Amino acid sequence: MSLINFTVTLILLSLSGLSPSQAVTLSDKEFESERTRAVEIARAGQYDQGLVILRSLLNQTTNQYPLQRDIVIITSWKKDCPAALALYEPIRTHTNQEAYLIGPVGRCLYEVGEEQEAIRILQAGIIQWPDDEELKEILANITAVPEPEPEPPFTSTANIEASLGANQSDQGNKEWFFETRYNRRYRANFLYYARFLTVRADDPQFETGDLNRVGVGGRYDFLDNWAVTQDFSFDVKRSSEGGSTTTLFYTLPPLWSFDISYASFAEDLPLRAKAQLIDSDRASASAGFHTDDYLWEWSASFSLYDFSDGNNRNAFFTSGSYAYVLKDEREQRISLELYRTTNTELNTVYFSPEKDLTLTVTHILDIVYDSRFKRHADHFYVYLGNYIQKGYDTKGIWGLRFAQDYDFDDINAFSFSVAYDNRVYDGARENEYSFYLSYKRNL
């Protein structure tokens, strides 16, 4: 039977529903010719096509070892070592195994972490095939002690960052902020910085709430997975408003991260509180998790505030997201978020609900463009949700945000965002608008 007739026969059998073993029997010469052809196809890089032919031949012979051997080898060529080792199990005890089978099996055992078994099977193979140089090379590669790579000379790096933002409600005052920061890495595991933050409001009655803070601090990485940052800051106009913030970080590579922090002067207070010279300390903790491929992400944080007016605020936030499209140039993600606060003092000059809960679902679209810049990405956010406040009816909320990131080159980067939020406070609906600009330059 010629190869053409054999191929035509297989096609007709597939249409008729009969298996090859039911209707055709190959001669030894034809069988060996087909097996050789399958291996050559696989050697050309068409692994799956070669495997299809070999598996079809399994029903044509009682001597299945050559086919099983070739299937194991080709599967290892695909770099699918777990599958190759599973296919090897039925012929593991076969005598007189070829060197060209032992080599790929030994390499795969090493790849899946079975180093001692890999060494054992390779050493046994060399005893059986003492002149096979490939087996000796594979064994030498997996038993060689790698020479430590010399550490590149450390060079100090620095950058400056500046950001500007504003937010305004149709029921309230516009608030501006500007922050600039200088960072410099002094050692491979130590970075120090200096920063300046100013916060302003349009309405003169909030002038006493303006912030004009200068801060200095550093970050020290130790014990591989641990890091600590220490920040000291003070207000350039009010000497009594000094502060210290200490944060401890722990990472559990590659999936988990944790931190705990304490700030003696919290800078993220409501504008109306700052205008009345009300301050607070803050204790917080957070955790984050993502799968290896970032398909799933989760984070949570908890904060405690002790306001100087006697109010104690607890705030909890958690978010979980799933990327139903995850490509290099485009990502689409659905995120579920929950934010809950409680306050002990209700009659305050700032918004202080006894209990409230915000539930939202957000759709996020990220697009990375092939542009003349090193990197250009756009981000689109749309969210819908419910706001639940004790003593008031539950009401729906929604919002939009658009952001762009530009890495012009290795030195300059710029980003901006604009947002609209339809929110509810004490049963009253408010429309909020905000924007944010950021520039970074490596020195």
Tab-separated table of C-alpha atoms in Angstrom:
chain	number	residue	atom	x	y	z
A	1	MET	CA	0.000	0.000	0.000
A	2	SER	CA	1.507	3.369	-0.991
A	3	LEU	CA	1.581	6.347	1.403
A	4	ILE	CA	-0.991	8.129	-0.809
A	5	ASN	CA	-3.343	5.156	-0.644
A	6	PHE	CA	-2.800	4.920	3.133
A	7	THR	CA	-3.708	8.587	3.606
A	8	VAL	CA	-6.811	8.292	1.389
A	9	THR	CA	-7.855	5.197	3.314
A	10	LEU	CA	-7.580	7.036	6.671
A	11	ILE	CA	-9.745	9.870	5.317
A	12	LEU	CA	-12.415	7.447	4.092
A	13	LEU	CA	-12.346	5.612	7.399
A	14	SER	CA	-12.820	8.841	9.345
A	15	LEU	CA	-15.888	9.608	7.217
A	16	SER	CA	-17.281	6.125	7.656
A	17	GLY	CA	-16.791	6.075	11.431
A	18	LEU	CA	-14.526	2.988	11.371
A	19	SER	CA	-11.226	2.914	13.214
A	20	PRO	CA	-8.056	2.005	11.336
A	21	SER	CA	-7.755	-1.209	13.340
A	22	GLN	CA	-11.176	-2.304	12.082
A	23	ALA	CA	-10.467	-1.995	8.375
A	24	VAL	CA	-6.785	-1.656	7.474
A	25	THR	CA	-3.609	-3.448	8.451
A	26	LEU	CA	-0.203	-2.056	7.541
A	27	SER	CA	2.731	-4.141	6.560
A	28	ASP	CA	5.858	-3.886	8.699
A	29	LYS	CA	7.492	-1.749	6.028
A	30	GLU	CA	4.520	0.621	5.742
A	31	PHE	CA	4.223	0.831	9.534
A	32	GLU	CA	7.881	1.768	9.963
A	33	SER	CA	7.615	4.279	7.104
A	34	GLU	CA	4.685	6.029	8.782
A	35	ARG	CA	6.437	6.080	12.170
A	36	THR	CA	9.549	7.587	10.594
A	37	ARG	CA	7.445	10.176	8.757
A	38	ALA	CA	5.738	11.190	12.010
A	39	VAL	CA	9.069	11.696	13.752
A	40	GLU	CA	10.415	13.766	10.851
A	41	ILE	CA	7.299	15.961	10.920
A	42	ALA	CA	7.825	16.509	14.647
A	43	ARG	CA	11.515	17.303	14.129
A	44	ALA	CA	10.394	20.064	11.750
A	45	GLY	CA	8.518	21.662	14.643
A	46	GLN	CA	5.034	20.316	13.881
A	47	TYR	CA	4.787	18.383	17.142
A	48	ASP	CA	1.036	17.916	17.302
A	49	GLN	CA	0.800	16.646	13.708
A	50	GLY	CA	3.506	14.082	14.411
A	51	LEU	CA	1.784	12.957	17.605
A	52	VAL	CA	-1.542	12.481	15.791
A	53	ILE	CA	0.083	10.038	13.351
A	54	LEU	CA	1.895	8.105	16.099
A	55	ARG	CA	-1.260	7.730	18.189
A	56	SER	CA	-3.196	6.497	15.136
A	57	LEU	CA	-0.553	3.813	14.664
A	58	LEU	CA	-0.961	2.466	18.211
A	59	ASN	CA	-3.942	0.392	17.055
A	60	GLN	CA	-1.934	-1.171	14.214
A	61	THR	CA	0.641	-3.127	16.210
A	62	THR	CA	1.160	-5.158	19.335
A	63	ASN	CA	4.720	-3.841	19.699
A	64	GLN	CA	3.741	-0.474	21.092
A	65	TYR	CA	7.022	0.425	22.812
A	66	PRO	CA	8.610	2.251	19.811
A	67	LEU	CA	5.487	4.385	19.437
A	68	GLN	CA	5.212	5.136	23.158
A	69	ARG	CA	8.920	6.014	23.237
A	70	ASP	CA	8.601	8.418	20.305
A	71	ILE	CA	5.482	10.031	21.817
A	72	VAL	CA	7.356	10.675	25.077
A	73	ILE	CA	10.329	12.218	23.245
A	74	ILE	CA	8.192	14.480	21.013
A	75	THR	CA	6.113	15.615	24.008
A	76	SER	CA	9.357	16.620	25.743
A	77	TRP	CA	10.301	18.599	22.623
A	78	LYS	CA	7.084	20.580	23.221
A	79	LYS	CA	8.529	21.442	26.669
A	80	ASP	CA	5.492	19.801	28.305
A	81	CYS	CA	7.507	17.827	30.863
A	82	PRO	CA	4.585	16.858	33.171
A	83	ALA	CA	2.770	15.246	30.215
A	84	ALA	CA	5.955	13.616	28.916
A	85	LEU	CA	6.665	12.031	32.323
A	86	ALA	CA	3.077	10.786	32.636
A	87	LEU	CA	3.372	9.146	29.179
A	88	TYR	CA	6.700	7.597	30.230
A	89	GLU	CA	5.183	5.693	33.179
A	90	PRO	CA	3.887	2.699	31.112
A	91	ILE	CA	7.384	2.071	29.682
A	92	ARG	CA	9.437	3.043	32.730
A	93	THR	CA	10.448	-0.595	33.403
A	94	HIS	CA	11.148	-1.466	29.766
A	95	THR	CA	14.634	-2.947	29.357
A	96	ASN	CA	17.299	-1.618	27.001
A	97	GLN	CA	15.902	1.885	26.797
A	98	GLU	CA	17.683	4.033	24.201
A	99	ALA	CA	19.972	6.897	25.179
A	100	TYR	CA	17.873	9.309	23.126
A	101	LEU	CA	14.883	8.442	25.388
A	102	ILE	CA	16.801	8.512	28.691
A	103	GLY	CA	18.215	11.980	27.976
A	104	PRO	CA	14.864	13.812	27.502
A	105	VAL	CA	13.309	11.942	30.447
A	106	GLY	CA	16.238	12.912	32.716
A	107	ARG	CA	16.016	16.526	31.593
A	108	CYS	CA	12.250	16.590	32.253
A	109	LEU	CA	12.658	15.066	35.712
A	110	TYR	CA	15.060	17.888	36.537
A	111	GLU	CA	12.681	20.517	35.121
A	112	VAL	CA	9.814	19.390	37.415
A	113	GLY	CA	12.044	19.390	40.493
A	114	GLU	CA	12.903	15.667	40.667
A	115	GLU	CA	16.648	16.346	40.669
A	116	GLN	CA	17.793	13.169	42.458
A	117	GLU	CA	15.679	10.903	40.234
A	118	ALA	CA	17.016	12.711	37.158
A	119	ILE	CA	20.608	12.087	38.301
A	120	ARG	CA	19.849	8.422	39.040
A	121	ILE	CA	18.291	7.688	35.639
A	122	LEU	CA	21.049	9.549	33.759
A	123	GLN	CA	23.818	7.775	35.651
A	124	ALA	CA	22.178	4.423	34.897
A	125	GLY	CA	21.884	5.428	31.259
A	126	ILE	CA	25.593	6.293	31.054
A	127	ILE	CA	26.494	2.870	32.471
A	128	GLN	CA	24.368	1.303	29.746
A	129	TRP	CA	25.583	3.692	27.013
A	130	PRO	CA	29.102	4.720	28.115
A	131	ASP	CA	29.958	6.326	24.755
A	132	ASP	CA	26.920	8.621	24.563
A	133	GLU	CA	28.203	12.168	24.936
A	134	GLU	CA	24.736	13.758	25.094
A	135	LEU	CA	23.819	11.859	28.261
A	136	LYS	CA	27.092	12.950	29.863
A	137	GLU	CA	26.451	16.566	28.883
A	138	ILE	CA	22.914	16.568	30.310
A	139	LEU	CA	24.152	15.070	33.596
A	140	ALA	CA	27.005	17.592	33.783
A	141	ASN	CA	24.613	20.498	33.205
A	142	ILE	CA	22.200	19.572	35.978
A	143	THR	CA	24.893	18.714	38.540
A	144	ALA	CA	27.175	21.683	37.867
A	145	VAL	CA	27.284	24.268	40.652
A	146	PRO	CA	26.474	27.603	39.003
A	147	GLU	CA	29.057	30.284	39.507
A	148	PRO	CA	27.614	33.325	41.256
A	149	GLU	CA	27.142	36.185	38.852
A	150	PRO	CA	29.169	39.229	39.816
A	151	GLU	CA	26.981	42.020	41.108
A	152	PRO	CA	27.034	45.043	38.838
A	153	PRO	CA	28.568	48.132	40.396
A	154	PHE	CA	25.909	50.107	42.206
A	155	THR	CA	25.133	53.534	40.828
A	156	SER	CA	23.094	56.090	42.695
A	157	THR	CA	19.745	56.935	41.064
A	158	ALA	CA	17.422	59.852	41.670
A	159	ASN	CA	14.170	61.281	40.346
A	160	ILE	CA	11.763	64.125	40.938
A	161	GLU	CA	7.973	63.909	40.910
A	162	ALA	CA	5.335	66.625	40.822
A	163	SER	CA	1.545	66.259	40.922
A	164	LEU	CA	-1.371	68.682	40.786
A	165	GLY	CA	-5.038	67.959	41.371
A	166	ALA	CA	-8.391	69.487	42.197
A	167	ASN	CA	-11.891	68.356	43.090
A	168	GLN	CA	-15.142	70.296	43.237
A	169	SER	CA	-18.751	69.528	44.116
A	170	ASP	CA	-21.809	71.389	42.860
A	171	GLN	CA	-22.769	71.649	46.557
A	172	GLY	CA	-19.442	72.700	48.015
A	173	ASN	CA	-16.046	74.280	47.681
A	174	LYS	CA	-13.187	73.563	45.273
A	175	GLU	CA	-10.043	72.100	46.825
A	176	TRP	CA	-6.587	72.111	45.209
A	177	PHE	CA	-3.444	70.237	46.074
A	178	PHE	CA	0.129	70.286	44.800
A	179	GLU	CA	2.884	67.880	45.831
A	180	THR	CA	6.487	67.567	44.765
A	181	ARG	CA	8.990	64.948	45.821
A	182	TYR	CA	12.708	64.244	45.383
A	183	ASN	CA	13.872	60.605	45.720
A	184	ARG	CA	17.429	59.333	45.771
A	185	ARG	CA	18.722	55.783	46.206
A	186	TYR	CA	21.808	55.921	48.410
A	187	ARG	CA	22.400	52.166	48.682
A	188	ALA	CA	20.917	49.202	46.862
A	189	ASN	CA	18.561	48.692	49.827
A	190	PHE	CA	18.108	52.286	51.038
A	191	LEU	CA	16.262	55.230	49.532
A	192	TYR	CA	15.708	58.683	51.025
A	193	TYR	CA	13.414	61.507	49.955
A	194	ALA	CA	12.195	65.018	50.640
A	195	ARG	CA	8.669	66.220	49.863
A	196	PHE	CA	6.431	69.249	49.966
A	197	LEU	CA	2.604	69.212	50.058
A	198	THR	CA	0.245	72.146	49.890
A	199	VAL	CA	-3.574	72.039	49.996
A	200	ARG	CA	-5.761	75.070	49.257
A	201	ALA	CA	-9.460	75.910	49.096
A	202	ASP	CA	-11.162	78.675	47.096
A	203	ASP	CA	-13.359	79.807	49.965
A	204	PRO	CA	-11.506	82.092	52.459
A	205	GLN	CA	-13.419	80.556	55.380
A	206	PHE	CA	-11.366	77.364	54.891
A	207	GLU	CA	-8.031	79.160	54.862
A	208	THR	CA	-7.177	77.873	58.320
A	209	GLY	CA	-7.426	74.350	56.895
A	210	ASP	CA	-4.668	74.898	54.357
A	211	LEU	CA	-1.760	72.484	54.547
A	212	ASN	CA	1.821	73.549	53.871
A	213	ARG	CA	3.806	70.501	54.865
A	214	VAL	CA	7.455	69.629	54.401
A	215	GLY	CA	8.545	66.046	54.953
A	216	VAL	CA	11.702	63.953	54.846
A	217	GLY	CA	12.071	60.218	55.139
A	218	GLY	CA	13.537	56.998	53.854
A	219	ARG	CA	12.878	53.371	52.996
A	220	TYR	CA	15.113	50.494	54.112
A	221	ASP	CA	14.774	46.969	52.661
A	222	PHE	CA	16.000	44.096	54.827
A	223	LEU	CA	15.751	40.289	55.148
A	224	ASP	CA	14.709	39.976	51.478
A	225	ASN	CA	10.945	40.267	52.108
A	226	TRP	CA	10.796	43.094	54.649
A	227	ALA	CA	10.964	46.881	54.301
A	228	VAL	CA	10.282	49.854	56.556
A	229	THR	CA	9.651	53.508	55.756
A	230	GLN	CA	9.933	56.403	58.185
A	231	ASP	CA	8.563	59.854	57.424
A	232	PHE	CA	8.868	63.053	59.492
A	233	SER	CA	6.861	66.124	58.504
A	234	PHE	CA	5.809	69.525	59.819
A	235	ASP	CA	3.677	72.495	58.758
A	236	VAL	CA	5.743	75.501	57.715
A	237	LYS	CA	3.146	77.916	59.173
A	238	ARG	CA	1.983	76.090	62.314
A	239	SER	CA	4.799	74.710	64.408
A	240	SER	CA	2.472	72.565	66.508
A	241	GLU	CA	1.540	70.329	63.595
A	242	GLY	CA	4.513	67.998	63.415
A	243	GLY	CA	4.037	64.372	62.488
A	244	SER	CA	5.668	60.995	62.110
A	245	THR	CA	4.552	58.075	59.909
A	246	THR	CA	6.054	54.595	60.194
A	247	THR	CA	5.133	51.784	57.781
A	248	LEU	CA	6.286	48.161	57.813
A	249	PHE	CA	6.014	46.112	54.597
A	250	TYR	CA	6.152	42.361	54.122
A	251	THR	CA	5.950	40.517	50.796
A	252	LEU	CA	5.409	36.825	50.225
A	253	PRO	CA	6.630	36.499	46.632
A	254	PRO	CA	5.205	36.299	44.163
A	255	LEU	CA	1.563	36.569	45.194
A	256	TRP	CA	1.051	38.304	48.559
A	257	SER	CA	1.902	41.689	50.090
A	258	PHE	CA	1.098	43.178	53.514
A	259	ASP	CA	1.747	46.418	55.397
A	260	ILE	CA	0.915	48.084	58.694
A	261	SER	CA	1.294	51.798	59.389
A	262	TYR	CA	0.921	54.428	62.095
A	263	ALA	CA	0.748	58.188	61.461
A	264	SER	CA	0.720	60.604	64.393
A	265	PHE	CA	-0.659	63.314	62.050
A	266	ALA	CA	-3.031	62.088	59.322
A	267	GLU	CA	-2.919	64.251	56.206
A	268	ASP	CA	-6.007	62.700	54.564
A	269	LEU	CA	-8.621	64.498	56.698
A	270	PRO	CA	-11.772	66.307	55.462
A	271	LEU	CA	-11.232	69.929	54.467
A	272	ARG	CA	-13.877	71.159	56.916
A	273	ALA	CA	-12.115	69.366	59.781
A	274	LYS	CA	-8.756	70.914	58.901
A	275	ALA	CA	-10.409	74.355	58.706
A	276	GLN	CA	-11.447	73.971	62.351
A	277	LEU	CA	-7.891	72.888	63.292
A	278	ILE	CA	-9.149	69.373	63.989
A	279	ASP	CA	-6.462	66.753	63.499
A	280	SER	CA	-6.185	62.997	63.957
A	281	ASP	CA	-3.717	60.150	64.131
A	282	ARG	CA	-4.232	57.042	61.979
A	283	ALA	CA	-3.429	53.352	62.324
A	284	SER	CA	-3.896	51.172	59.259
A	285	ALA	CA	-3.187	47.792	57.733
A	286	SER	CA	-3.603	46.371	54.238
A	287	ALA	CA	-3.106	43.195	52.247
A	288	GLY	CA	-2.975	42.372	48.554
A	289	PHE	CA	-3.060	39.205	46.457
A	290	HIS	CA	-2.912	38.313	42.779
A	291	THR	CA	-2.659	35.066	40.840
A	292	ASP	CA	0.493	34.274	38.866
A	293	ASP	CA	-1.060	35.560	35.653
A	294	TYR	CA	-2.834	38.531	37.329
A	295	LEU	CA	-6.159	37.144	36.141
A	296	TRP	CA	-7.538	37.576	39.676
A	297	GLU	CA	-6.612	40.394	42.053
A	298	TRP	CA	-7.744	41.199	45.599
A	299	SER	CA	-6.910	43.864	48.160
A	300	ALA	CA	-8.218	45.019	51.539
A	301	SER	CA	-7.386	47.805	54.000
A	302	PHE	CA	-8.544	48.874	57.453
A	303	SER	CA	-7.941	52.268	59.112
A	304	LEU	CA	-8.626	53.730	62.552
A	305	TYR	CA	-8.794	57.527	63.072
A	306	ASP	CA	-8.823	59.264	66.463
A	307	PHE	CA	-9.968	62.853	65.787
A	308	SER	CA	-9.071	65.596	68.239
A	309	ASP	CA	-12.786	66.499	68.537
A	310	GLY	CA	-13.470	63.101	70.133
A	311	ASN	CA	-14.656	61.278	67.027
A	312	ASN	CA	-13.363	57.767	66.365
A	313	ARG	CA	-13.689	56.598	62.771
A	314	ASN	CA	-13.237	53.055	61.439
A	315	ALA	CA	-12.885	52.610	57.677
A	316	PHE	CA	-12.744	49.299	55.786
A	317	PHE	CA	-12.246	48.803	52.059
A	318	THR	CA	-11.946	45.661	49.953
A	319	SER	CA	-11.826	45.038	46.229
A	320	GLY	CA	-11.739	41.916	44.077
A	321	SER	CA	-11.355	41.867	40.310
A	322	TYR	CA	-11.266	39.436	37.388
A	323	ALA	CA	-9.667	40.123	34.002
A	324	TYR	CA	-11.894	38.481	31.393
A	325	VAL	CA	-9.569	39.842	28.681
A	326	LEU	CA	-5.865	39.800	29.502
A	327	LYS	CA	-3.584	40.632	26.583
A	328	ASP	CA	-0.400	42.649	26.209
A	329	GLU	CA	-2.180	45.423	24.334
A	330	ARG	CA	-5.616	45.295	25.993
A	331	GLU	CA	-7.080	44.336	29.345
A	332	GLN	CA	-10.725	44.321	30.423
A	333	ARG	CA	-11.511	43.767	34.076
A	334	ILE	CA	-14.576	43.637	36.318
A	335	SER	CA	-14.044	44.832	39.887
A	336	LEU	CA	-16.335	44.538	42.914
A	337	GLU	CA	-15.689	47.014	45.750
A	338	LEU	CA	-16.997	47.551	49.253
A	339	TYR	CA	-16.284	50.547	51.484
A	340	ARG	CA	-17.682	50.864	55.032
A	341	THR	CA	-17.183	53.482	57.754
A	342	THR	CA	-18.452	54.061	61.286
A	343	ASN	CA	-18.142	57.224	63.417
A	344	THR	CA	-18.771	57.787	67.114
A	345	GLU	CA	-19.481	61.561	66.861
A	346	LEU	CA	-22.285	62.613	64.533
A	347	ASN	CA	-22.593	66.364	65.220
A	348	THR	CA	-19.378	67.436	63.533
A	349	VAL	CA	-18.541	70.185	61.050
A	350	TYR	CA	-17.434	67.529	58.540
A	351	PHE	CA	-19.360	64.613	57.034
A	352	SER	CA	-19.517	61.931	59.719
A	353	PRO	CA	-22.237	59.268	59.258
A	354	GLU	CA	-22.858	56.882	62.116
A	355	LYS	CA	-22.681	53.965	59.668
A	356	ASP	CA	-22.493	53.877	55.903
A	357	LEU	CA	-21.731	51.330	53.198
A	358	THR	CA	-20.804	51.774	49.544
A	359	LEU	CA	-21.094	48.852	47.116
A	360	THR	CA	-19.916	49.297	43.516
A	361	VAL	CA	-19.105	47.274	40.418
A	362	THR	CA	-16.538	48.812	38.068
A	363	HIS	CA	-15.647	47.973	34.497
A	364	ILE	CA	-12.024	48.804	33.635
A	365	LEU	CA	-10.630	48.949	30.110
A	366	ASP	CA	-6.853	49.382	29.632
A	367	ILE	CA	-5.401	49.873	26.153
A	368	VAL	CA	-1.665	49.964	25.421
A	369	TYR	CA	-0.810	51.575	22.088
A	370	ASP	CA	2.035	50.967	19.683
A	371	SER	CA	3.217	54.578	19.474
A	372	ARG	CA	6.329	56.687	19.072
A	373	PHE	CA	6.585	56.884	22.862
A	374	LYS	CA	8.226	54.231	25.016
A	375	ARG	CA	4.753	53.538	26.450
A	376	HIS	CA	1.303	55.035	25.918
A	377	ALA	CA	-1.731	53.597	27.709
A	378	ASP	CA	-5.341	54.732	28.127
A	379	HIS	CA	-7.595	53.701	31.007
A	380	PHE	CA	-11.416	53.881	31.095
A	381	TYR	CA	-13.443	53.331	34.282
A	382	VAL	CA	-17.241	53.114	34.634
A	383	TYR	CA	-18.883	52.205	37.941
A	384	LEU	CA	-22.402	51.697	39.270
A	385	GLY	CA	-23.419	51.030	42.838
A	386	ASN	CA	-25.511	51.704	45.912
A	387	TYR	CA	-24.872	53.955	48.877
A	388	ILE	CA	-26.416	52.897	52.197
A	389	GLN	CA	-26.353	55.350	55.136
A	390	LYS	CA	-28.024	54.724	58.463
A	391	GLY	CA	-31.109	56.905	58.813
A	392	TYR	CA	-31.488	57.518	55.051
A	393	ASP	CA	-32.857	55.670	52.052
A	394	THR	CA	-30.512	53.595	49.911
A	395	LYS	CA	-29.643	55.412	46.700
A	396	GLY	CA	-27.782	54.568	43.531
A	397	ILE	CA	-24.443	56.145	42.617
A	398	TRP	CA	-22.320	56.115	39.461
A	399	GLY	CA	-19.198	57.616	37.978
A	400	LEU	CA	-16.738	57.833	35.100
A	401	ARG	CA	-12.974	58.271	34.908
A	402	PHE	CA	-10.540	58.564	32.022
A	403	ALA	CA	-6.754	58.451	32.423
A	404	GLN	CA	-3.678	58.423	30.179
A	405	ASP	CA	-0.088	57.400	30.881
A	406	TYR	CA	2.862	58.506	28.758
A	407	ASP	CA	6.411	57.250	29.206
A	408	PHE	CA	8.049	59.551	26.685
A	409	ASP	CA	11.442	57.852	27.134
A	410	ASP	CA	13.582	56.418	29.942
A	411	ILE	CA	13.746	59.852	31.587
A	412	ASN	CA	10.358	61.587	31.351
A	413	ALA	CA	6.883	60.284	32.210
A	414	PHE	CA	3.513	62.043	32.414
A	415	SER	CA	-0.009	61.006	33.401
A	416	PHE	CA	-3.365	62.700	33.861
A	417	SER	CA	-6.957	61.788	34.679
A	418	VAL	CA	-10.390	63.406	34.779
A	419	ALA	CA	-13.378	62.038	36.669
A	420	TYR	CA	-17.059	62.615	37.327
A	421	ASP	CA	-18.846	61.114	40.343
A	422	ASN	CA	-22.526	61.183	41.236
A	423	ARG	CA	-22.533	60.690	45.023
A	424	VAL	CA	-24.910	60.939	47.991
A	425	TYR	CA	-24.262	62.557	51.405
A	426	ASP	CA	-26.917	62.636	54.161
A	427	GLY	CA	-29.548	61.789	51.561
A	428	ALA	CA	-28.572	64.679	49.245
A	429	ARG	CA	-27.145	63.962	45.812
A	430	GLU	CA	-23.972	65.748	44.720
A	431	ASN	CA	-22.094	65.937	41.441
A	432	GLU	CA	-18.318	65.909	41.868
A	433	TYR	CA	-15.632	66.730	39.317
A	434	SER	CA	-11.900	66.146	39.651
A	435	PHE	CA	-8.665	66.074	37.700
A	436	TYR	CA	-5.123	64.933	38.390
A	437	LEU	CA	-1.771	65.600	36.664
A	438	SER	CA	1.581	63.970	37.397
A	439	TYR	CA	5.090	64.340	35.970
A	440	LYS	CA	8.201	62.307	36.780
A	441	ARG	CA	11.797	62.825	35.623
A	442	ASN	CA	14.713	60.501	36.285
A	443	LEU	CA	17.954	62.305	37.055
